XYZ file of C-alpha atoms in Angstrom:
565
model
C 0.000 0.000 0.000
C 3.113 2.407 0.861
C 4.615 1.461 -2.187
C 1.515 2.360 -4.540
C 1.078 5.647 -2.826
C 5.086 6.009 -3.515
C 4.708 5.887 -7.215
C 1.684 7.381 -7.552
C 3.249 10.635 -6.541
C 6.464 9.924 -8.359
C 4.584 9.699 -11.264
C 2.726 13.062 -10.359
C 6.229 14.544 -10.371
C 7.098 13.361 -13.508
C 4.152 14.571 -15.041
C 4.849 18.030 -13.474
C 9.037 18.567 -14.727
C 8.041 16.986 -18.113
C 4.826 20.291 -17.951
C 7.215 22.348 -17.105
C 10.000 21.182 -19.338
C 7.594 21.730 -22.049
C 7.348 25.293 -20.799
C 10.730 25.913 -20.692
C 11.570 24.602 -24.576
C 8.615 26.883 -25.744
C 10.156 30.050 -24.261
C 13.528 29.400 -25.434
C 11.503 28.896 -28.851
C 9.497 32.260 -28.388
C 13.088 34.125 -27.487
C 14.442 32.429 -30.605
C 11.639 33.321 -32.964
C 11.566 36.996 -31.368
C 15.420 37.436 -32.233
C 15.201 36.271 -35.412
C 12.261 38.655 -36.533
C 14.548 41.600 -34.378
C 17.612 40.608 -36.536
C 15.160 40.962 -39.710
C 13.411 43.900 -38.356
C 16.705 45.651 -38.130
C 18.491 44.564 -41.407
C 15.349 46.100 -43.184
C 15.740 48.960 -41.303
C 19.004 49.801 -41.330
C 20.443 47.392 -43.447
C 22.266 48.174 -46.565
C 18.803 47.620 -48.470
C 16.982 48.921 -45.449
C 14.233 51.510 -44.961
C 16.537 54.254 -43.651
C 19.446 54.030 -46.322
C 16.439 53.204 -48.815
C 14.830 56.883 -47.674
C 18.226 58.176 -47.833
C 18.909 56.820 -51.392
C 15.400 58.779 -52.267
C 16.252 61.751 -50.546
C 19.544 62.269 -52.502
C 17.864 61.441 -55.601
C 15.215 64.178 -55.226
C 17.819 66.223 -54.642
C 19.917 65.576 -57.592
C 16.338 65.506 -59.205
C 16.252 69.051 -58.281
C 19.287 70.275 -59.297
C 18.895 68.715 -62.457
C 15.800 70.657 -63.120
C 17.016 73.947 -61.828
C 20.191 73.904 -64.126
C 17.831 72.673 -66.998
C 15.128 75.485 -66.734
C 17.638 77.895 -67.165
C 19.893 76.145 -69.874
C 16.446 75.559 -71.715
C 15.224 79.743 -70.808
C 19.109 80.797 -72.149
C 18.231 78.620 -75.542
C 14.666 79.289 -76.665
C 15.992 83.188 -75.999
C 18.647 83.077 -78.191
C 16.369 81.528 -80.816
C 13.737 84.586 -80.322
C 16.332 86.716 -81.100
C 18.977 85.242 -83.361
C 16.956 82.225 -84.804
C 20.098 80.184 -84.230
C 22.255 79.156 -81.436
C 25.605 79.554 -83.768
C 26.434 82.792 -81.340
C 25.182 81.435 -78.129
C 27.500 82.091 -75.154
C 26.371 79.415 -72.927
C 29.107 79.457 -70.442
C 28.686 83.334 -69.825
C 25.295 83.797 -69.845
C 25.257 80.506 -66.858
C 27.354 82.202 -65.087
C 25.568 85.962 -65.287
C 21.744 84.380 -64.587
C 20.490 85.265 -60.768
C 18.877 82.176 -60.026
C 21.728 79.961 -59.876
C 23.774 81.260 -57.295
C 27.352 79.498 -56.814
C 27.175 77.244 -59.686
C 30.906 76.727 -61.693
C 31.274 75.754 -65.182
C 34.314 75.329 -67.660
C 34.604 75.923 -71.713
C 33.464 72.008 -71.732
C 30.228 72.954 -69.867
C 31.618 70.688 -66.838
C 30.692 72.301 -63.877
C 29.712 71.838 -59.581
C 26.235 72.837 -58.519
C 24.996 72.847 -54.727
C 27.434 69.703 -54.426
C 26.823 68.230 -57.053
C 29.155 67.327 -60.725
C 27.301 68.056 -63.984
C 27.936 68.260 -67.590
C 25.513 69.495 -70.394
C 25.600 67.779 -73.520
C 25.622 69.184 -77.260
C 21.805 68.707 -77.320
C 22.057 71.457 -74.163
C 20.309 68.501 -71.799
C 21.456 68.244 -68.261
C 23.441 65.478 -66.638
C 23.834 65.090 -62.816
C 26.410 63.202 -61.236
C 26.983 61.832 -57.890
C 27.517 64.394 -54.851
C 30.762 65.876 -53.816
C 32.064 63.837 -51.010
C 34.564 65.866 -49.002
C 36.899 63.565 -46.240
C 36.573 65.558 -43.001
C 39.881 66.343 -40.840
C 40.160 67.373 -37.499
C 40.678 70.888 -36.342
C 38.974 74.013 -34.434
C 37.248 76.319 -36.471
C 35.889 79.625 -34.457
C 33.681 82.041 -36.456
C 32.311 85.228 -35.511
C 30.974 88.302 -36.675
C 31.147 91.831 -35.414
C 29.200 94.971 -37.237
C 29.541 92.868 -40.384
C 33.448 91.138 -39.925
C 33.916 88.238 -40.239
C 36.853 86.900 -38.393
C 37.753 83.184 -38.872
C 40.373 81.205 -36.371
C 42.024 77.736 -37.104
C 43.662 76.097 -34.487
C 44.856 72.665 -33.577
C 44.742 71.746 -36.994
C 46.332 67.556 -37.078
C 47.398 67.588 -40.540
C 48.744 71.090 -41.187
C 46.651 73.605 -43.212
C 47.322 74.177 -46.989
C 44.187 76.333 -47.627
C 41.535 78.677 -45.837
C 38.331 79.894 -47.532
C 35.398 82.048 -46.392
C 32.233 81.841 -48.510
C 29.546 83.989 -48.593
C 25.394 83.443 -48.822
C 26.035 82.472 -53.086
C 29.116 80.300 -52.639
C 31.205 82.985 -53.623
C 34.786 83.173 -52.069
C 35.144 86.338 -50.603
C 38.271 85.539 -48.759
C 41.136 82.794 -49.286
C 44.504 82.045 -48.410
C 46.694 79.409 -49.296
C 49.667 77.613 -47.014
C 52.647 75.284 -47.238
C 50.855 72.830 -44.950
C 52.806 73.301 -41.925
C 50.959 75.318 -40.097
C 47.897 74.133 -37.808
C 46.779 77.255 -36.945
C 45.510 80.211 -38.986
C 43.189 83.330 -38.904
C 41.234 85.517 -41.931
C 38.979 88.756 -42.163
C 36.154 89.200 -43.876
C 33.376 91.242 -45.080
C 29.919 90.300 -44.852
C 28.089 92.861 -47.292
C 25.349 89.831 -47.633
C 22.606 88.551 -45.053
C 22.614 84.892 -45.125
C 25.090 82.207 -43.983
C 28.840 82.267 -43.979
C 30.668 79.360 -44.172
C 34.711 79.136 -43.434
C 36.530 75.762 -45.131
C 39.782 75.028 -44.525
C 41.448 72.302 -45.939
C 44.331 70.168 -45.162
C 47.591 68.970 -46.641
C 46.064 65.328 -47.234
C 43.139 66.948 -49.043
C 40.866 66.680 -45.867
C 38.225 69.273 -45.389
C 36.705 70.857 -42.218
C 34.291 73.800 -41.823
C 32.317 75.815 -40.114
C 29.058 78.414 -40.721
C 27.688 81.355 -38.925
C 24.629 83.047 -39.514
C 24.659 86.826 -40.447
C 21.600 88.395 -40.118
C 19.987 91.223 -42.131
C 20.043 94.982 -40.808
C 16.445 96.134 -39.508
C 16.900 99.731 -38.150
C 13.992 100.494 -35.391
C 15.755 103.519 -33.563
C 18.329 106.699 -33.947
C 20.787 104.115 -32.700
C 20.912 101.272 -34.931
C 20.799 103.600 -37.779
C 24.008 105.266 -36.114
C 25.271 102.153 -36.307
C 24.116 100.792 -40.204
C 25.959 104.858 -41.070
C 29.120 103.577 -38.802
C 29.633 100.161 -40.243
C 29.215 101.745 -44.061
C 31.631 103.972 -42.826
C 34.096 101.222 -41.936
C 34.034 99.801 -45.617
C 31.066 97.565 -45.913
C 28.820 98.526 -48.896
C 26.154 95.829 -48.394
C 26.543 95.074 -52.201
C 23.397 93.115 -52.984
C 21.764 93.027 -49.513
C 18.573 95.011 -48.265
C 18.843 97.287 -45.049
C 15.060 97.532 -43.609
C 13.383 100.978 -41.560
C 10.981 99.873 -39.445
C 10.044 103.351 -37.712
C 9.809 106.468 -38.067
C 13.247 108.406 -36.948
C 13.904 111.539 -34.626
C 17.700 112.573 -35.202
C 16.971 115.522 -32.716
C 19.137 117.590 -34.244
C 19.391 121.295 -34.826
C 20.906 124.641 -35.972
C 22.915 124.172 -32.686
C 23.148 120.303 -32.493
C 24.352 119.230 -35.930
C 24.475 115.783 -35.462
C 24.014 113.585 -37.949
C 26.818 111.911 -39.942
C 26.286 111.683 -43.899
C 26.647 107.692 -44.836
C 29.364 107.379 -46.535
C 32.219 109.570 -48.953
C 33.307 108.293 -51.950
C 36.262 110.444 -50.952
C 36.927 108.199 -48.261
C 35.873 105.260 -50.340
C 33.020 104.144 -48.276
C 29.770 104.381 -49.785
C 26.157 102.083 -49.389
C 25.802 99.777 -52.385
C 22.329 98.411 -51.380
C 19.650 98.543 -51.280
C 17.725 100.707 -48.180
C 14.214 99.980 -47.590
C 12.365 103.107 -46.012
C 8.811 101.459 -45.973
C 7.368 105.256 -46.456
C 8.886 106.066 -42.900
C 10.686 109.477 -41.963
C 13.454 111.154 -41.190
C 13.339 113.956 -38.808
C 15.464 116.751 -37.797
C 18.507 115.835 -40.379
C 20.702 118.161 -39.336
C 24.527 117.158 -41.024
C 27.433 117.762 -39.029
C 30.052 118.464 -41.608
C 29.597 121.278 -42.795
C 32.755 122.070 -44.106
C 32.699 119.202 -46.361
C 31.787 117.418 -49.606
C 28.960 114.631 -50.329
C 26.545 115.720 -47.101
C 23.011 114.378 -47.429
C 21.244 111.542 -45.763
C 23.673 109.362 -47.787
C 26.779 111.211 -48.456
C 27.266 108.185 -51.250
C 25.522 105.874 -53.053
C 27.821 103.444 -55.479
C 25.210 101.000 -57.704
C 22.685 101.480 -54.454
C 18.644 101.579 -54.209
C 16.783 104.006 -51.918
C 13.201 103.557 -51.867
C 10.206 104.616 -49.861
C 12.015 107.322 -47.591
C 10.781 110.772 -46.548
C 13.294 113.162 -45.168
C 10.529 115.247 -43.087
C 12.939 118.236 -41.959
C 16.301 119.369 -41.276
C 18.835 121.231 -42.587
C 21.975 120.187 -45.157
C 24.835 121.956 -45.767
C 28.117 121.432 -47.435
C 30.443 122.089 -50.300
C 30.199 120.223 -53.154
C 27.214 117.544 -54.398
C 24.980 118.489 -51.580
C 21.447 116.030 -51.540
C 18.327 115.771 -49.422
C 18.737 111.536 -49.816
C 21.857 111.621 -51.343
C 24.942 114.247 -51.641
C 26.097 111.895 -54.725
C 24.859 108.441 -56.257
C 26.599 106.641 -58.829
C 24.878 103.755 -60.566
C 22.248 104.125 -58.283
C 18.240 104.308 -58.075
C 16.245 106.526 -55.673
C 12.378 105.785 -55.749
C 9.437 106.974 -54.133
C 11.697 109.526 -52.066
C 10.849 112.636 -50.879
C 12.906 115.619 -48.896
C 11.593 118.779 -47.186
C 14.925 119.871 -45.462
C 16.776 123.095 -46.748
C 19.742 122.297 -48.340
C 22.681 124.956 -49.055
C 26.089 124.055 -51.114
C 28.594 126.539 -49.705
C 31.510 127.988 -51.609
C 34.730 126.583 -51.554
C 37.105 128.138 -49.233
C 39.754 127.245 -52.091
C 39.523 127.714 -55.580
C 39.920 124.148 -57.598
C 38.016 122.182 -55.225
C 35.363 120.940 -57.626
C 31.519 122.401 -58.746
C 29.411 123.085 -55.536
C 26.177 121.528 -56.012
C 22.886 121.162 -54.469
C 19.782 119.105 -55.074
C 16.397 118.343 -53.384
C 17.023 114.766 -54.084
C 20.693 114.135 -54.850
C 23.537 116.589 -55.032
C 25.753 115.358 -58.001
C 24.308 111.740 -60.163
C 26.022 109.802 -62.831
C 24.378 107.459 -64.203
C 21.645 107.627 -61.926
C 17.252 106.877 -62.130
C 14.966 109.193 -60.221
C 11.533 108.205 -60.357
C 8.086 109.820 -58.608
C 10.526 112.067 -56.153
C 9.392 115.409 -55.227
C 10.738 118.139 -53.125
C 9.961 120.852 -51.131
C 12.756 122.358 -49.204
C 14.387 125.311 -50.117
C 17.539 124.573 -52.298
C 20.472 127.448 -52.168
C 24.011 127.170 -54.338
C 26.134 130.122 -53.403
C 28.227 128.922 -56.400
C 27.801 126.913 -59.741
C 24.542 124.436 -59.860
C 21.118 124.174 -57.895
C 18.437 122.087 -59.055
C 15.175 120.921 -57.121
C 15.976 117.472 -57.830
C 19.127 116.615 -59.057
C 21.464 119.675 -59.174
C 24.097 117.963 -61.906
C 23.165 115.339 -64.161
C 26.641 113.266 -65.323
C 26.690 110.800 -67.995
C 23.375 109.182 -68.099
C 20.488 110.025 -65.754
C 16.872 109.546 -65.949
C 14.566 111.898 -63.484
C 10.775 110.565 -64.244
C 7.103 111.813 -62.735
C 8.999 113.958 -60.099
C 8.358 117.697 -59.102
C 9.780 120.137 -56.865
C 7.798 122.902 -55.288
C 10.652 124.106 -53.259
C 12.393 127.803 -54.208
C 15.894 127.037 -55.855
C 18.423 130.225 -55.584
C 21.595 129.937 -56.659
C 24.609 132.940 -56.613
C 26.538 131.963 -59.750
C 25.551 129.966 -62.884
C 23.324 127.488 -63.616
C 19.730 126.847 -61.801
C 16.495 124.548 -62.426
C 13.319 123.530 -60.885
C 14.160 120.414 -61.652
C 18.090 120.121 -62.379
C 20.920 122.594 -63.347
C 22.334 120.800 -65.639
C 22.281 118.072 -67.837
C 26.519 118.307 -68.428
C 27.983 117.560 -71.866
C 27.875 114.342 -74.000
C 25.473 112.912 -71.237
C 22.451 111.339 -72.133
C 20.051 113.020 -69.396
C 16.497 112.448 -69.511
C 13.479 114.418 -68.133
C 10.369 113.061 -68.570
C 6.820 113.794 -66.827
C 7.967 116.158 -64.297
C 6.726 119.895 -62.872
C 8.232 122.544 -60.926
C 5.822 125.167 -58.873
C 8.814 126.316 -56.829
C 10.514 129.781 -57.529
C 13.300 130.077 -59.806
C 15.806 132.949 -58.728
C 19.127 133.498 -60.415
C 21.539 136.113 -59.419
C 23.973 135.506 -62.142
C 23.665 133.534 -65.294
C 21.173 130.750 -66.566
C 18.005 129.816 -65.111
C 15.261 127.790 -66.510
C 11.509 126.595 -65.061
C 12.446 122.948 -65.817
C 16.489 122.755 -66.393
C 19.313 125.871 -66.199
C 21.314 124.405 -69.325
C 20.921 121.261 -71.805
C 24.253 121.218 -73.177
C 25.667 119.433 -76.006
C 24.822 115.276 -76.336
C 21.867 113.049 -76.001
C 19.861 115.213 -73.374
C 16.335 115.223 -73.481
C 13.533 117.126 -71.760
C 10.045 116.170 -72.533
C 6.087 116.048 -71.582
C 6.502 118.737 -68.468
C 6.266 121.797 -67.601
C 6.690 124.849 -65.547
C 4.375 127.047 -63.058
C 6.691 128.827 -61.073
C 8.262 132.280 -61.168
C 11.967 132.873 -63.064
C 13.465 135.466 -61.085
C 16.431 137.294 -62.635
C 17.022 140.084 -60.127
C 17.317 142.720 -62.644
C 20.330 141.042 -63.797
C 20.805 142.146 -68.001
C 23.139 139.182 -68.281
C 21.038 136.030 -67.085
C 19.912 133.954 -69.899
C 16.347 133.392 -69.039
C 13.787 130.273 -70.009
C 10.593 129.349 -68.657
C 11.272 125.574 -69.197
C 14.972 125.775 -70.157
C 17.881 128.698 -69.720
C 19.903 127.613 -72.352
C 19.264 124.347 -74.592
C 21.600 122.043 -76.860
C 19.238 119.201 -76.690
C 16.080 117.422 -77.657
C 12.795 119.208 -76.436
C 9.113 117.880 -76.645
C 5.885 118.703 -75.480
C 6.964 121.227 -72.899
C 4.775 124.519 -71.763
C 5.480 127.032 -68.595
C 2.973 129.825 -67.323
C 3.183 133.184 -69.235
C 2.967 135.101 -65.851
C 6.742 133.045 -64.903
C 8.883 136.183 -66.104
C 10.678 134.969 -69.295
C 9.110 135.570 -72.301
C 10.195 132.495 -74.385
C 10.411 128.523 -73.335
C 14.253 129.092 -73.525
C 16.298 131.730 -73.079
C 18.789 130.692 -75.649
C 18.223 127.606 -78.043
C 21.016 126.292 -79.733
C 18.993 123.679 -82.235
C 16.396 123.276 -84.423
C 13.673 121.975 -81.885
C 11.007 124.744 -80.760
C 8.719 124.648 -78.080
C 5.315 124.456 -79.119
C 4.236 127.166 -76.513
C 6.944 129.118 -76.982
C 5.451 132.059 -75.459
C 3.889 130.592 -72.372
C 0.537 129.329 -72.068
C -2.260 131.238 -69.337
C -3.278 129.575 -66.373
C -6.477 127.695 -67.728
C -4.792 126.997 -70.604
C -2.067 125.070 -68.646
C -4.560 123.654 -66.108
C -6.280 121.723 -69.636
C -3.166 120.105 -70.599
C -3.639 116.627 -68.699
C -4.453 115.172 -72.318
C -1.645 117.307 -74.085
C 0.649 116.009 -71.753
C -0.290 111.912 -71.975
C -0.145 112.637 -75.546
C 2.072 109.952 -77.409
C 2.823 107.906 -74.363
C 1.599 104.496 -73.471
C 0.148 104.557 -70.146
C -1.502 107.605 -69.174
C 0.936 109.530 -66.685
C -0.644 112.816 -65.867
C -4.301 113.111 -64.302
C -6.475 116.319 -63.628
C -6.129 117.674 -60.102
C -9.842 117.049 -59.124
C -8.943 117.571 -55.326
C -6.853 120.890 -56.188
C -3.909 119.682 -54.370
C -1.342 121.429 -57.046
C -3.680 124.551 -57.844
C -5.995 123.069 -60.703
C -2.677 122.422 -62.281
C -2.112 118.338 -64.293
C -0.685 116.031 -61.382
C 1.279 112.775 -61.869
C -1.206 109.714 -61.093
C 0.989 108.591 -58.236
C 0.742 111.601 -56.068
């Protein structure tokens, strides 16, 4: 009986370590199976087929997609225009005009049409189609790269360098090099300057003996001026040679300078004389300037800007002041070069002084800009008084210089002038220039102690000048002086007039006081106040968009006003 009861519960223990045997074996199956499907889980993820180098592989390929496309729309834009024109591409310049189009900043290409793009090789064959290649790989090297930037410099330090430096390079926002030096390979450390006339991001590179490559970006961001201080500062770092060439310097307020007759405090931006001038473009957003009161007298180039090289000012009001100087004295700009000024208007008085020495250059003052070359002025006006104690006054550009468009401007201001040539709108439009008035108006008083004085323009000398569809309303004063040659649209003229008419009550009796060519002024003795006040049609005559409306609100005296004003 013992003994039954014995095996019985042996055999219950059997039963229960073979149970739990089976359990056992079926975990270490489960573990099995689960590692296996891991193992396969992770090879198709990041396995050489997997998901993530598979997403990668797509990634670069929309990216080389991209590129492809971008270097194709403009091959194929550069082609079908040369066919427009030429009806063959036997004169195409592909290479050159690649390398001059805007949209593809950085890009490099050879007389073969072999070329880098955004990291990338590419060729484009005789049927001008694009091929992409693979992406630039560049073998990183170790070394410590510090970049910073102060008031738009760039300074770039290299130290620690393992494999000795043969060659530092800092790039700007479009890839270009703006700085680079090249080594024996020696040294491991290293620092550079630089310029940062562009928003964007910097990057340095620096490059080793073996080829290696390490580098390093900062951000630099774009100027927005919201106070008298920060635009003390934008004037200072002009001033300390950057020209912002291609960037785009914001106003976000209006501005009190709070200066005065007694408190001249405001520094004019820039001297070509000094060789520091703003080559950007400035952004007013129709805010002001207030109190603009310069504080070098005693010099040349005194305006807002003092200089302007290949610049843009748009959308900027200076609301008062007072400007004074010696030579190419402007409201926005004492000179500008290559440059645009839009949408800008100035109600600060602004005197050119005579030169304390003789030889010294023309003095000059304008309402807009002092002294342009090869300039555009488009819907300006001014109304500050405008004084020359010597030489040239206009109301908007005192001395036009080579080539210079002033379009749908006017000038209400009184322009006086000591010595010889004076304009509502400019003095002068100098010799074997091609100046061009068009669709402007002067109201302001004309009054000329010395020589020539016109309604419109003081002198049109000798070249492709033109003056057309404007006229004149305010009053030529001569000051009794039997000498002045008088006009009430032009004082003297050696160019090509159209469609111009003054007021008869303005003083002079003819449109110019002395004209040197064949073309007459249609109202050569002045039209009378209603008369003038009909002209709106006259004065859109010819043109293709209507310019000139009639003043239904009386805000010029009944007279034609531009549409913009």
């Amino acid at each position: 009986m013992v003994k039954k009861e014995m095996l019985i519960e042996a055999e219950k223990k059997i039963k229960l370590f073979s149970n739990k045997g089976i359990t056992l074996i079926t975990l270490v199956i489960t573990i099995i199976i689960l590692l296996i499907l891991a193992s396969i889980v992770i090879s198709i993820t990041i396995g050489r087929n997997g998901i993530f180098e598979r997403a990668k592989y797509a990634i670069d390929e929309t990216k080389k997609a991209q590129v492809q496309e971008e270097i194709q729309l403009v091959v194929t834009d550069i082609v079908v225009n040369q066919l427009s024109q030429e009806e063959t591409l036997e004169n195409l310049m592909l290479k050159e005009e690649i390398e001059e189009h805007n949209s593809l900043k950085g890009i490099t290409i050879d007389e073969n049409l072999v070329g880098t793009y955004k990291n990338y090789n590419y060729f484009i064959d005789e049927q001008y189609k694009v091929h992409i290649g693979e992406k630039i790989q560049e073998e990183l090297f170790e070394a410590e790269i510090k970049i910073q930037e102060t008031k738009r410099k760039i300074e770039v330090s290299v130290t620690n360098a393992k494999e000795g430096i043969q060659e530092i390079q800092l790039f700007d926002p479009n890839a270009k090099i703006i700085v680079e030096q090249e080594l024996d390979g020696t040294q491991t450390n290293i620092s550079i300057n630089g310029i940062a006339n562009l928003s964007g991001i910097y990057k340095a590179k620096v490059i080793s003996k073996t080829g290696k490559v390490a580098t390093k970006t900062i951000e630099v961001r774009q100027i927005k001026i919201n106070n008298k201080a920060e635009l003390i500062e934008f004037g200072e770092i002009v001033e300390s040679g950057v020209t912002f060439e291609g960037d785009t310097i914001t106003l976000l307020s209006d501005i009190y300078l709070e200066g005065s007759s007694s408190n001249r405090n405001w520094n004019s931006i820039g001297s070509k004389l000094r060789n520091t001038y703003f080559s950007g473009t400035f952004e007013g957003n129709n805010h002001k300037i207030y109190d603009l009161y310069n504080s070098k007298t005693n010099e040349r180039q005194q305006g807002f800007f003092g200089c302007i090289v290949g610049g843009t000012i748009k959308d900027l009001g200076i609301e008062s002041g007072n400007i004074v100087g010696y030579c190419a004295i402007g409201g926005i700009a004492g000179r500008a070069d290559n440059s645009e000024v839009i949408n800008c208007y100035n109600k600060a008085s602004v005197r050119g002084e005579v030169y304390p020495s003789e030889n010294m250059g023309t003095t000059s003052a304008g309402g807009i800009i002092g002294y342009g070359s090869n300039i555009m002025v488009r819907q300006c006006y001014n109304t500050g008084s405008i004084y020359a104690c010597g030489d040239v006054a206009g109301g908007i550009v005192s001395l036009v210089d080579n080539k210079g468009e002033i379009v749908q401007c006017y000038n209400i201001g009184n322009v006086t002038t000591d010595a010889t040539l004076i304009g509502g709108i400019a003095g002068v439009l100098q010799q074997n220039s091609k100046g061009i008035i068009n669709n402007c108006y002067n109201k302001g008083n004309i009054v000329a102690k010395v020589t020539k004085a016109g309604g419109l323009v003081g002198e049109v000398r000798v070249g492709e000048n033109e003056v057309r569809n404007s006229y004149n309303t305010g009053n030529i004063i001569s000051n009794n002086n039997s000498n002045a040659v008088l006009g009430g649209v032009i004082g003297e003229n050696n160019g090509v007039l159209s469609n111009l008419f003054f007021i008869n009550t303005a003083g002079p009796a003819y449109g110019c006081g002395l004209n040197n060519t064949q073309y007459s002024l249609e109202e050569s003795r002045g039209s009378t106040q209603e008369t003038l006040k009909g002209l709106t049609n006259k004065l859109n005559e010819g043109q293709d968009n209507a310019v000139w409306q009639i003043d239904e609100k009386n805000i010029n005296g009944g007279y034609p006003i531009l549409r913009w004003q």
